[in-house]
Short mmCIF file of C-alpha atoms and ligand atoms in Angstrom, two decimals:
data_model
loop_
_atom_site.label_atom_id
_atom_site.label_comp_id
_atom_site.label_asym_id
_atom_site.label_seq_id
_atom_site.Cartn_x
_atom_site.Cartn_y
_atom_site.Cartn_z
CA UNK A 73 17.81 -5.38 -1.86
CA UNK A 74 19.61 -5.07 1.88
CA UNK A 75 18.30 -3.02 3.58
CA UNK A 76 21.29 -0.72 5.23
CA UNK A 77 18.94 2.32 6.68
CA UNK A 78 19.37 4.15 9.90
CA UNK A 79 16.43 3.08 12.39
CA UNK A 80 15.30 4.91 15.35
CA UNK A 81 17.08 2.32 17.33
CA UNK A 82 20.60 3.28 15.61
CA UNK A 83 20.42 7.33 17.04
CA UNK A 84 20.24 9.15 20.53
CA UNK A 85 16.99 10.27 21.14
CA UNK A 86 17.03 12.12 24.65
CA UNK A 87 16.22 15.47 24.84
CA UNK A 88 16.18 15.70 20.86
CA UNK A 89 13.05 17.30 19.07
CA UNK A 90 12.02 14.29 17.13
CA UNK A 91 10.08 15.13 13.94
CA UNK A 92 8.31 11.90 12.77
CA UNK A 93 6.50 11.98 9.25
CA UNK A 94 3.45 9.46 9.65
CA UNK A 95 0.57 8.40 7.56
CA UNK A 96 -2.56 9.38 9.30
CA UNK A 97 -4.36 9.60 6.23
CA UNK A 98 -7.42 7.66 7.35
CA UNK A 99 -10.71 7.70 5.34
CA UNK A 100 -12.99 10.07 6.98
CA UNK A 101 -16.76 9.67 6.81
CA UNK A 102 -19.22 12.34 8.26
CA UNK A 103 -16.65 12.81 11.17
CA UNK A 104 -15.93 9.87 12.12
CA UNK A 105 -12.50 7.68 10.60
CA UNK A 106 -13.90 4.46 9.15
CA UNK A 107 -10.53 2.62 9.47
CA UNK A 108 -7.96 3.80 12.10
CA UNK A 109 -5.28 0.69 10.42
CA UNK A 110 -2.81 3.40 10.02
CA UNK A 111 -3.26 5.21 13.60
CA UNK A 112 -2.61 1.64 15.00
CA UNK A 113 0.50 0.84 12.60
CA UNK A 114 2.33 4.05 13.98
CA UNK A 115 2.05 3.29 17.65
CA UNK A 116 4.88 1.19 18.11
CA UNK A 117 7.54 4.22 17.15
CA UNK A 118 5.89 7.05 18.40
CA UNK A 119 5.80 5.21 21.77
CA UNK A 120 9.52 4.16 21.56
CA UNK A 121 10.61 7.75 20.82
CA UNK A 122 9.07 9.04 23.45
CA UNK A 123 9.79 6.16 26.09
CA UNK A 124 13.22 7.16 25.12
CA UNK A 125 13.47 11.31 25.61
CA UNK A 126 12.46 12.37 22.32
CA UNK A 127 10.48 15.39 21.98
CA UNK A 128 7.85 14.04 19.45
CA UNK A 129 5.99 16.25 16.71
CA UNK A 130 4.10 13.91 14.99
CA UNK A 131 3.23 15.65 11.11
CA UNK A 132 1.21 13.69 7.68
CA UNK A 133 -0.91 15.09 4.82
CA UNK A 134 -4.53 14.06 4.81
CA UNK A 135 -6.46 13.99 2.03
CA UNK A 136 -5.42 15.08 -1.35
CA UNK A 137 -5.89 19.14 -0.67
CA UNK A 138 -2.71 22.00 -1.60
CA UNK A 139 -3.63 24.59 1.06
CA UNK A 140 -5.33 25.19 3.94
CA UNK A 141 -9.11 23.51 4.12
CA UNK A 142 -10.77 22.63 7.24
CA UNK A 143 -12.53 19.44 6.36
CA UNK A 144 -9.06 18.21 5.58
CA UNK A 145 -7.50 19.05 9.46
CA UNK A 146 -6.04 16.78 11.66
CA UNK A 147 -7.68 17.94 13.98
CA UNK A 148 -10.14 14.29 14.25
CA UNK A 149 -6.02 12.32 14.35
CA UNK A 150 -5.38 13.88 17.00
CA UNK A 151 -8.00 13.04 19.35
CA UNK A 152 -7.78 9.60 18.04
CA UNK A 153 -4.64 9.02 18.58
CA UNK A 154 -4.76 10.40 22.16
CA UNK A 155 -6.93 7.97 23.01
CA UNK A 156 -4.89 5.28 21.52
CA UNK A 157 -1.67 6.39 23.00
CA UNK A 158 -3.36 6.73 25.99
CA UNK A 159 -1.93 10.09 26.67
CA UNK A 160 -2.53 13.59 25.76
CA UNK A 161 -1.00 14.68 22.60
CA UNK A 162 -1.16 17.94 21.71
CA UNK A 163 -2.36 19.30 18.54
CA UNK A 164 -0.98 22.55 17.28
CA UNK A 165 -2.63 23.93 13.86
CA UNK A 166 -1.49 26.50 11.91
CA UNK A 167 -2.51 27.30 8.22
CA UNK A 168 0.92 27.40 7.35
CA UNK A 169 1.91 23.89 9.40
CA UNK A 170 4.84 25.52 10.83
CA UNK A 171 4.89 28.93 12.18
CA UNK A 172 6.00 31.09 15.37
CA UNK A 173 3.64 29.85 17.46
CA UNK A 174 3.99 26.21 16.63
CA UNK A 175 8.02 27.16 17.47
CA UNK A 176 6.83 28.70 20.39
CA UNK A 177 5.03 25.03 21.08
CA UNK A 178 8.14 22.87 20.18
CA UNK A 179 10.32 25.14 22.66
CA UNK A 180 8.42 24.54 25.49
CA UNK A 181 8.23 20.46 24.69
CA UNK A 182 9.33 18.50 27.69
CA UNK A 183 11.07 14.88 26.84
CA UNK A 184 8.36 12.50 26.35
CA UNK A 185 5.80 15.42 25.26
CA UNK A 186 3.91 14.42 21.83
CA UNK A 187 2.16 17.38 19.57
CA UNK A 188 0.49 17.11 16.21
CA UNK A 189 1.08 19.29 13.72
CA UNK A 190 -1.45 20.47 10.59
CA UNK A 191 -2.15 18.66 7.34
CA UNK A 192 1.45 19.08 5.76
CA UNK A 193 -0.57 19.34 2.43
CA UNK A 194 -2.10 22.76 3.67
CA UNK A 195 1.43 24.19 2.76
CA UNK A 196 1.60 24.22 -1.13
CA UNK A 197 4.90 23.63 -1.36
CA UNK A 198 4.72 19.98 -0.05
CA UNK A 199 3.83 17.95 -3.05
CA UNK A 200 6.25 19.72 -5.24
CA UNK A 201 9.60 19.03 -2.85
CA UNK A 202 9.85 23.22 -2.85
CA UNK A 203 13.14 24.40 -0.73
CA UNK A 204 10.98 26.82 1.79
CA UNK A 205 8.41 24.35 3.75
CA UNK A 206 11.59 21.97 3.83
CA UNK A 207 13.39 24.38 5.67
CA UNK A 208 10.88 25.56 8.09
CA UNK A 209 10.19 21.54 8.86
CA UNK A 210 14.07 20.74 9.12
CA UNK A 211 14.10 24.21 11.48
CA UNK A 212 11.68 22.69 14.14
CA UNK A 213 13.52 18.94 14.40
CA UNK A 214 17.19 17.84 15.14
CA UNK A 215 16.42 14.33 14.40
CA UNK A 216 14.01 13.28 11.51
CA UNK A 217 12.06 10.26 11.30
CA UNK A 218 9.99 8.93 8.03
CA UNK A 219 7.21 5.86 8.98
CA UNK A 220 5.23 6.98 6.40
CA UNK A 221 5.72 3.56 4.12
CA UNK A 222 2.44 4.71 2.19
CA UNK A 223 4.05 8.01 0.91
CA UNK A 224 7.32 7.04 0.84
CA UNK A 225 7.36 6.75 -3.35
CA UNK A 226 6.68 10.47 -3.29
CA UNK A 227 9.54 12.89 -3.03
CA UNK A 228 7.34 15.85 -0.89
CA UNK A 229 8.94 18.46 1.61
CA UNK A 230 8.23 16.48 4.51
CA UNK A 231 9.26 12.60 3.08
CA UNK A 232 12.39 13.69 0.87
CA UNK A 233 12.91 17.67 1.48
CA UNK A 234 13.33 17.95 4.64
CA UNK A 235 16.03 15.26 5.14
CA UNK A 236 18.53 17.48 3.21
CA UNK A 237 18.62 20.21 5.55
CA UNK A 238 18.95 17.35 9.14
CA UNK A 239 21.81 15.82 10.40
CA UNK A 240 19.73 12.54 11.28
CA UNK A 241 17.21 10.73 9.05
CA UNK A 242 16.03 7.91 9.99
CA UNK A 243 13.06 5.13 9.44
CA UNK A 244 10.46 3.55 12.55
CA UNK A 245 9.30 0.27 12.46
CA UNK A 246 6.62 0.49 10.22
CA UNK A 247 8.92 1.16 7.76
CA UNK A 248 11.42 -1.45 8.88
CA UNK A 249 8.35 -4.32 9.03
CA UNK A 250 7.38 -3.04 5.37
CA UNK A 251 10.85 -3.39 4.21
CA UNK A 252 11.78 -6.32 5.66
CA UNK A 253 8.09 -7.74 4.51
CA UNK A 254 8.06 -6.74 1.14
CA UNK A 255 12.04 -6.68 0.61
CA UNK A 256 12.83 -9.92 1.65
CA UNK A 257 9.84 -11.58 0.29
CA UNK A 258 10.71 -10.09 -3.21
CA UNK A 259 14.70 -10.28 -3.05
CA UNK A 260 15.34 -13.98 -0.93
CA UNK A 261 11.87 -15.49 -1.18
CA UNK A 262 11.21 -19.14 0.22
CA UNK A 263 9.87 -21.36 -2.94
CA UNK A 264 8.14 -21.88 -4.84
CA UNK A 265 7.51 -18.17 -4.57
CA UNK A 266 3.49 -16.82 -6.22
CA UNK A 267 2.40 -13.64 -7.21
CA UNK A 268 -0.85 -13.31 -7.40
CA UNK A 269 -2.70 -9.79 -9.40
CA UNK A 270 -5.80 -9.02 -9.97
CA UNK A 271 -7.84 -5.64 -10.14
CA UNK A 272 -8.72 -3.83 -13.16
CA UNK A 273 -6.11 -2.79 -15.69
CA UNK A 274 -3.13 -4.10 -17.13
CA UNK A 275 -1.86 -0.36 -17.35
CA UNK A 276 -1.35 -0.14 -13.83
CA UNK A 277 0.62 -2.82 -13.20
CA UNK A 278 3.06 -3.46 -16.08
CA UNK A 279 6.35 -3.17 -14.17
CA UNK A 280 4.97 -4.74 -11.27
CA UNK A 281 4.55 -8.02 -13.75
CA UNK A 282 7.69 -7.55 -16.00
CA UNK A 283 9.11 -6.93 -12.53
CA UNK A 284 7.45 -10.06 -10.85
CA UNK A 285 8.47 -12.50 -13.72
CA UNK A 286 12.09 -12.41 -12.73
CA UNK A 287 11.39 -13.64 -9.55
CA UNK A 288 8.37 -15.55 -8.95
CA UNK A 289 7.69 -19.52 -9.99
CA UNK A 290 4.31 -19.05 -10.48
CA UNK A 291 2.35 -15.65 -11.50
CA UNK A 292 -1.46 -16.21 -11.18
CA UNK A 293 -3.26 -13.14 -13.28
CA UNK A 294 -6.45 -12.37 -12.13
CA UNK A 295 -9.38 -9.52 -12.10
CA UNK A 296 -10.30 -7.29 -15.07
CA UNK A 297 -6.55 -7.31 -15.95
CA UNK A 298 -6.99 -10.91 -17.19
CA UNK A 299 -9.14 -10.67 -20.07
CA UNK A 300 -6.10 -8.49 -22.18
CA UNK A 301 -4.11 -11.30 -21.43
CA UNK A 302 -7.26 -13.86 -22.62
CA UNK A 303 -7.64 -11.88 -25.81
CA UNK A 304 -3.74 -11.89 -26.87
CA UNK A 305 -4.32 -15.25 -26.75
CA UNK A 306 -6.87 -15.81 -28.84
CA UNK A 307 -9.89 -16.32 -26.58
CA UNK A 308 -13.13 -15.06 -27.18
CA UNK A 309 -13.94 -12.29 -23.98
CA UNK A 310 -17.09 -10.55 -24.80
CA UNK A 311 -17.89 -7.29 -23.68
CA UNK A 312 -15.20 -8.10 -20.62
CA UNK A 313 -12.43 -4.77 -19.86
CA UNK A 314 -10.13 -4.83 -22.33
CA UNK A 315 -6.79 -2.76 -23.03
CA UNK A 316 -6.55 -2.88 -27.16
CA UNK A 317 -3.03 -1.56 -26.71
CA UNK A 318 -1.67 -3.59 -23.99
CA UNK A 319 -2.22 -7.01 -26.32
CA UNK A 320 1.28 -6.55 -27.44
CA UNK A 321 2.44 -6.27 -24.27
CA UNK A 322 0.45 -9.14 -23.11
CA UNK A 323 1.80 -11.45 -25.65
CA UNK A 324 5.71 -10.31 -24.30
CA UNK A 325 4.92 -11.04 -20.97
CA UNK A 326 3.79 -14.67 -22.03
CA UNK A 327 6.92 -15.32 -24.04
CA UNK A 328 8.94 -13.78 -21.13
CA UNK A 329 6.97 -16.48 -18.60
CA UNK A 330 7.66 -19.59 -21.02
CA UNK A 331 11.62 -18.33 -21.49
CA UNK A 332 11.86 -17.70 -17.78
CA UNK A 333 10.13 -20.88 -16.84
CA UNK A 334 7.33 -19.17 -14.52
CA UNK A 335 4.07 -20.58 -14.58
CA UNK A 336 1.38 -17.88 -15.33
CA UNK A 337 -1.62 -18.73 -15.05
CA UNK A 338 -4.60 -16.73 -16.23
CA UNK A 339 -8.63 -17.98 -15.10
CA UNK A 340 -10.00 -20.87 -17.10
CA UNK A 341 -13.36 -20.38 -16.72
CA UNK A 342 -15.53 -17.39 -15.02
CA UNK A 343 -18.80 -15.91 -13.93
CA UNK A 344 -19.93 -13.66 -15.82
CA UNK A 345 -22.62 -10.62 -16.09
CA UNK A 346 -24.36 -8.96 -19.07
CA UNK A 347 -24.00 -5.91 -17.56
CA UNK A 348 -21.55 -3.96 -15.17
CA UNK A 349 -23.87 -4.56 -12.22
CA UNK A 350 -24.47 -6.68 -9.10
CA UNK A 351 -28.06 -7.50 -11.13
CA UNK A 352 -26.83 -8.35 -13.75
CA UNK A 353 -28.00 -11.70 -15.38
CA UNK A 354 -25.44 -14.36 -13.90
CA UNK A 355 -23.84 -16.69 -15.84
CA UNK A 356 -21.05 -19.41 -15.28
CA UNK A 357 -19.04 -20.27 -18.54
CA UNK A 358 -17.83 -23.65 -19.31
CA UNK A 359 -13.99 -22.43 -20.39
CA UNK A 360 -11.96 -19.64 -20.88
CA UNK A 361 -14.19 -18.25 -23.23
CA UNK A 362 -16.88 -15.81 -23.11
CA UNK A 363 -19.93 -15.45 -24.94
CA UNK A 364 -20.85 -12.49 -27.08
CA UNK A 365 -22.76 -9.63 -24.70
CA UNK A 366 -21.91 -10.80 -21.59
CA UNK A 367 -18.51 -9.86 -19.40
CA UNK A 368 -15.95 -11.79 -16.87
CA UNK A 369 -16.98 -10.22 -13.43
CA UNK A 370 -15.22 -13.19 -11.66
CA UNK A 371 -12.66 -16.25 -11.76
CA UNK A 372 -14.95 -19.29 -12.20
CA UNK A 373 -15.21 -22.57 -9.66
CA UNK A 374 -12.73 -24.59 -11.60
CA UNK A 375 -10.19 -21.58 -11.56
CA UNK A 376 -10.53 -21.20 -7.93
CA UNK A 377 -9.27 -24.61 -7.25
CA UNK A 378 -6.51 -24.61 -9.79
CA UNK A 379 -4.98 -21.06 -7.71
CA UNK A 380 -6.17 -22.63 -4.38
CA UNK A 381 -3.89 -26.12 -5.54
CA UNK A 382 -1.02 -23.67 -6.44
CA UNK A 383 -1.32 -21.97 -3.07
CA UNK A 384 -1.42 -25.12 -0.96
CA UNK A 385 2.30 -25.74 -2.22
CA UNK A 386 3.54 -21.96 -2.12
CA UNK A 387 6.18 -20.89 0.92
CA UNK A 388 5.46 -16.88 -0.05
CA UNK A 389 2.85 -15.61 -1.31
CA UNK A 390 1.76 -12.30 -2.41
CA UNK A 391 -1.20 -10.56 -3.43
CA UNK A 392 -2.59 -7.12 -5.39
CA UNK A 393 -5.84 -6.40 -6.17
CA UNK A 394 -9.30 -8.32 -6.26
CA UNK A 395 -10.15 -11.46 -8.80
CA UNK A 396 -13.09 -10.11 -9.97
CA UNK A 397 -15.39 -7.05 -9.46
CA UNK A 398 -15.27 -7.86 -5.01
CA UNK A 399 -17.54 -4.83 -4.63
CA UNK A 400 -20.54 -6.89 -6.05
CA UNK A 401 -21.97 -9.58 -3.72
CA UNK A 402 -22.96 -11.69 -6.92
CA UNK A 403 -19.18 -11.40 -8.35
CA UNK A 404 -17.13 -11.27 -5.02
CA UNK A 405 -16.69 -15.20 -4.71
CA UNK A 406 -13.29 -15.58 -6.74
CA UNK A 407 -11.91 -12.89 -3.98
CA UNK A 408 -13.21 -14.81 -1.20
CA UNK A 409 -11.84 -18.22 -2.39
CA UNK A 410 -8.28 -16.47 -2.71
CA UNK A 411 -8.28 -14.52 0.25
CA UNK A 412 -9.25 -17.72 2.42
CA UNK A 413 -6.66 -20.29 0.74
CA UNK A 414 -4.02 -17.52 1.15
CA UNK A 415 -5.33 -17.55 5.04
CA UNK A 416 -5.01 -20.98 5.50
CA UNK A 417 -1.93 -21.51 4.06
CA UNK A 418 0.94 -21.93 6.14
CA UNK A 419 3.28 -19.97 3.42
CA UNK A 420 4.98 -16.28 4.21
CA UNK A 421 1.38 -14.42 2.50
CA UNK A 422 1.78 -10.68 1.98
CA UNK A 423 -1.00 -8.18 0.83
CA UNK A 424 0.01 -5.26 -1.13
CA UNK A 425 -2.48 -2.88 0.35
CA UNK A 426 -4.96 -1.15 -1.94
CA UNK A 427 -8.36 -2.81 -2.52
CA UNK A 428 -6.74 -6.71 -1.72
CA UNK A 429 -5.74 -5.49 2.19
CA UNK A 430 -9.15 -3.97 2.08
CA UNK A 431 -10.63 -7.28 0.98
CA UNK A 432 -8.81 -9.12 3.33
CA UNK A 433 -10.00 -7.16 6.18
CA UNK A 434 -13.17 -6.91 5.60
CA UNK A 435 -13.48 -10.59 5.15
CA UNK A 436 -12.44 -10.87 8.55
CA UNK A 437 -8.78 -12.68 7.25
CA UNK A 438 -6.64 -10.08 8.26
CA UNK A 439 -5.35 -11.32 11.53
CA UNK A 440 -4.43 -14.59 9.35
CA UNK A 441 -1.94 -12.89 7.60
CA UNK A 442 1.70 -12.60 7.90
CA UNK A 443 1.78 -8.72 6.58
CA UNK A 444 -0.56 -6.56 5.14
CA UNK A 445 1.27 -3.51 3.52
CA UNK A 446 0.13 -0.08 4.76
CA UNK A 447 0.70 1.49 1.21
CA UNK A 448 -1.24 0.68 -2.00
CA UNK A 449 0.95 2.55 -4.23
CA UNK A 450 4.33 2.20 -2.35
CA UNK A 451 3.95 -1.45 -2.36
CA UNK A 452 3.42 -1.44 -6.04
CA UNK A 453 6.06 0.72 -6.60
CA UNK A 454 8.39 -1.27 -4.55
CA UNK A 455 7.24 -4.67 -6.52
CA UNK A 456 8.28 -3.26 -9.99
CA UNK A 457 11.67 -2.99 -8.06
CA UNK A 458 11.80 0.79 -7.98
CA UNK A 459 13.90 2.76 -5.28
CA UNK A 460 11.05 4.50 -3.03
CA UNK A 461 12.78 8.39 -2.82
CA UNK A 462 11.31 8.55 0.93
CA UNK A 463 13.52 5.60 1.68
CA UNK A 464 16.56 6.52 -0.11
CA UNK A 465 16.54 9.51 1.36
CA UNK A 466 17.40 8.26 4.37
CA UNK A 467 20.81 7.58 6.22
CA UNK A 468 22.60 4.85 5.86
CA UNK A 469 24.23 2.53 8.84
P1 LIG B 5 -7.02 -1.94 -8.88
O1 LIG B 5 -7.23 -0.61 -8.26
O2 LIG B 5 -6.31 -1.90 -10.19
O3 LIG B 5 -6.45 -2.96 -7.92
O4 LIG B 5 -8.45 -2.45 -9.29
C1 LIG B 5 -9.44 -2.74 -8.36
C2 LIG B 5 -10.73 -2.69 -9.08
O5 LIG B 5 -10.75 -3.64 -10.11
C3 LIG B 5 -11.90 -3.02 -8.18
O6 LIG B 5 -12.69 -1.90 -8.02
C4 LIG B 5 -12.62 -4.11 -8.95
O7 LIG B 5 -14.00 -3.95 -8.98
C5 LIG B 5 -12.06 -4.00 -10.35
N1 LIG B 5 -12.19 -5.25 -11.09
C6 LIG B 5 -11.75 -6.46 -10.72
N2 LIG B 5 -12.11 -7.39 -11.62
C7 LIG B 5 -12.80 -6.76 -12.59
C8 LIG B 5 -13.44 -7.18 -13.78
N3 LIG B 5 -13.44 -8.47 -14.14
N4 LIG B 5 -14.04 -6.26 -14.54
C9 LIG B 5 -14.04 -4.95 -14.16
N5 LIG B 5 -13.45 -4.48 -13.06
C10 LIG B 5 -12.84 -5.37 -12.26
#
């Protein structure tokens, strides 16, 4: 895919009211945001926009509300953000996000200014695309700007709507880095080229892997996921997760590796639990298979080094969701041993947000990364090869 979308750098932002959709949907916990990742990532545009004369109103959704609620108010963004801007931004809330006083607001906006607007989700409309809240978003803005990679597979008001009634819409950076991240990585990748999944169904990530064997050399399968693939061929798994009516599937995607000439390669041995739970009784099995009562929490030692081998060699990598059950000290090893080979390999590595950026993180690997995606499902999306709508909607150069 080339990427041929208008940037903020490609239009003239002086004096213009500059509507930028964002993703400030942080996880909140009893007030306080437990991972401001997302404040951080938008910096770097809202900053340019208004370095350059543009009149910024900043909007996102938060949470997963359709109308007005309080706990859900951006209220805690904005004085986050002010103190990572390092200037005062101005947060204007109205039930309905956009309303006579918030026009008011906007008209008095001197170049450079920065307000906030409310949770774009407290407007109904939003998640169904509806003509009205498009409108009264469009009505506000003369240029539009979408950084919001971890929405941008959903066509709402304020990611696809609202670009039909502007002259200018354009992406930020965030965007661009995902893009040119996950696009290039995916389209012109440096080989041998891994994917590496993990996390717990098979059901989630079909396309991703139909998708993926197309255009990888090696496809390491990891996580619950695995133990389908185990049982379609023939393995004993025990009480592991299993999808009954994915084993079809499964046995496809194996032909379609051996035709295509992609290595896939699925654990050989694991650890594994008689119960779903960090006290579980521990056990480490010999081989692939798995003894009667007892469940595949995590890739084994000797699996570890066969993907850590396979990573040495790789010039991109990327990576979605955990090798085994990461929440669970006792289980969280196979995670660790992936995250860390992918850290200290000097390939192109790429994590496709979710619970794998989250692992990363909190491992402390993060920094060793070349990109960690913003958006869980946007990433995924974009790996089965799917056209994000917030991204087509955009102009092109
Ligand atoms: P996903 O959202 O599909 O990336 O899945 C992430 C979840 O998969 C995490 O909560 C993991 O605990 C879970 N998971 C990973 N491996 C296993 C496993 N072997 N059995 C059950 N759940 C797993």
């Amino acid at each position: 895919m080339t990427f041929n979308k208008k940037s903020i750098e490609d239009v003239s932002l002086k004096g213009k009211r500059v509507l930028m959709r964002c993703d400030f949907n942080v996880p909140i916990v009893d007030g306080k945001i437990t991972d401001e990742n997302r404040l951080l990532g938008a910096l770097d545009t809202i900053k340019y926009v208004s370095q350059n004369g543009g009149k910024v109103i900043l909007c996102s959704h938060l949470g997963k509300v359709k109308g007005p609620d309080e706990s859900k108010s951006l209220k805690i963004v904005s004085e986050r953000l002010s103190q990572l801007l390092g200037k005062n931004l101005k947060f204007v809330p109205s039930d309905v996000v956009v309303d006579d006083s918030v026009r008011s607001e906007v008209s008095k906006m001197n170049e450079g200014d920065i307000i906030l607007l409310e949770n774009t989700r407290f407007r109904p409309e939003e998640g169904k695309c509806e003509e009205a809240f498009s409108k009264d978003l469009a009505s506000i803005c003369d240029v539009y700007v979408n950084d919001a990679f971890g929405t941008a597979h959903r066509a709402h008001c304020s990611t696809v709507g609202v670009t039909k009634f502007v002259d200018e819409a354009v992406c930020g950076y965030l965007i661009q880095k995902e893009l040119k991240f996950l696009g290039d990585s995916v389209s012109n990748p440096q080989r041998p080229f891994v994917a590496i999944l993990g996390g717990a169904k098979v059901s989630d990530k079909i396309n991703v892997i139909n998708n993926l064997l197309n255009k990888v050399d090696t496809l390491i399968i990891g996580g619950g996921m695995a133990y389908t693939f185990l049982k379609a061929q023939g393995y004993s798994i025990g009480t592991s997760l299993v999808e009954e009516d994915k084993l079809e599937y499964a046995k496809e995607m194996l032909q379609k590796a051996k035709e295509k000439g992609v290595n896939l390669l699925l654990p050989v041995d694991h650890v594994i639990g008689d119960k779903f739970d960090n006290n579980a009784t521990r056990k480490e099995t010999v081989d692939q298979n798995i003894e009667d009562g007892f469940m595949g929490l995590d890739i084994g030692k000797k699996t570890c080094e066969i993907f850590r081998d396979v990573l040495k060699n790789a010039k991109t990598v990327i990576w979605n969701g955990p090798m085994g059950v990461f929440e669970f000290s006792n289980f969280n090893q196979g995670t660790i041993e992936v995250a860390k080979a992918m850290a200290e390999s000097n390939a192109l590595t790429i994590i496709g947000g979710g619970d794998s950026a989250a692992a990363v993180n909190t491992l402390g690997f993060g920094d060793k990364m070349t990109h960690i995606s913003t958006g869980g499902g946007a990433s995924l999306e974009f790996l089965e090869g799917k056209v994000l709508p917030g991204i087509d909607a955009l102009n092109n150069k």
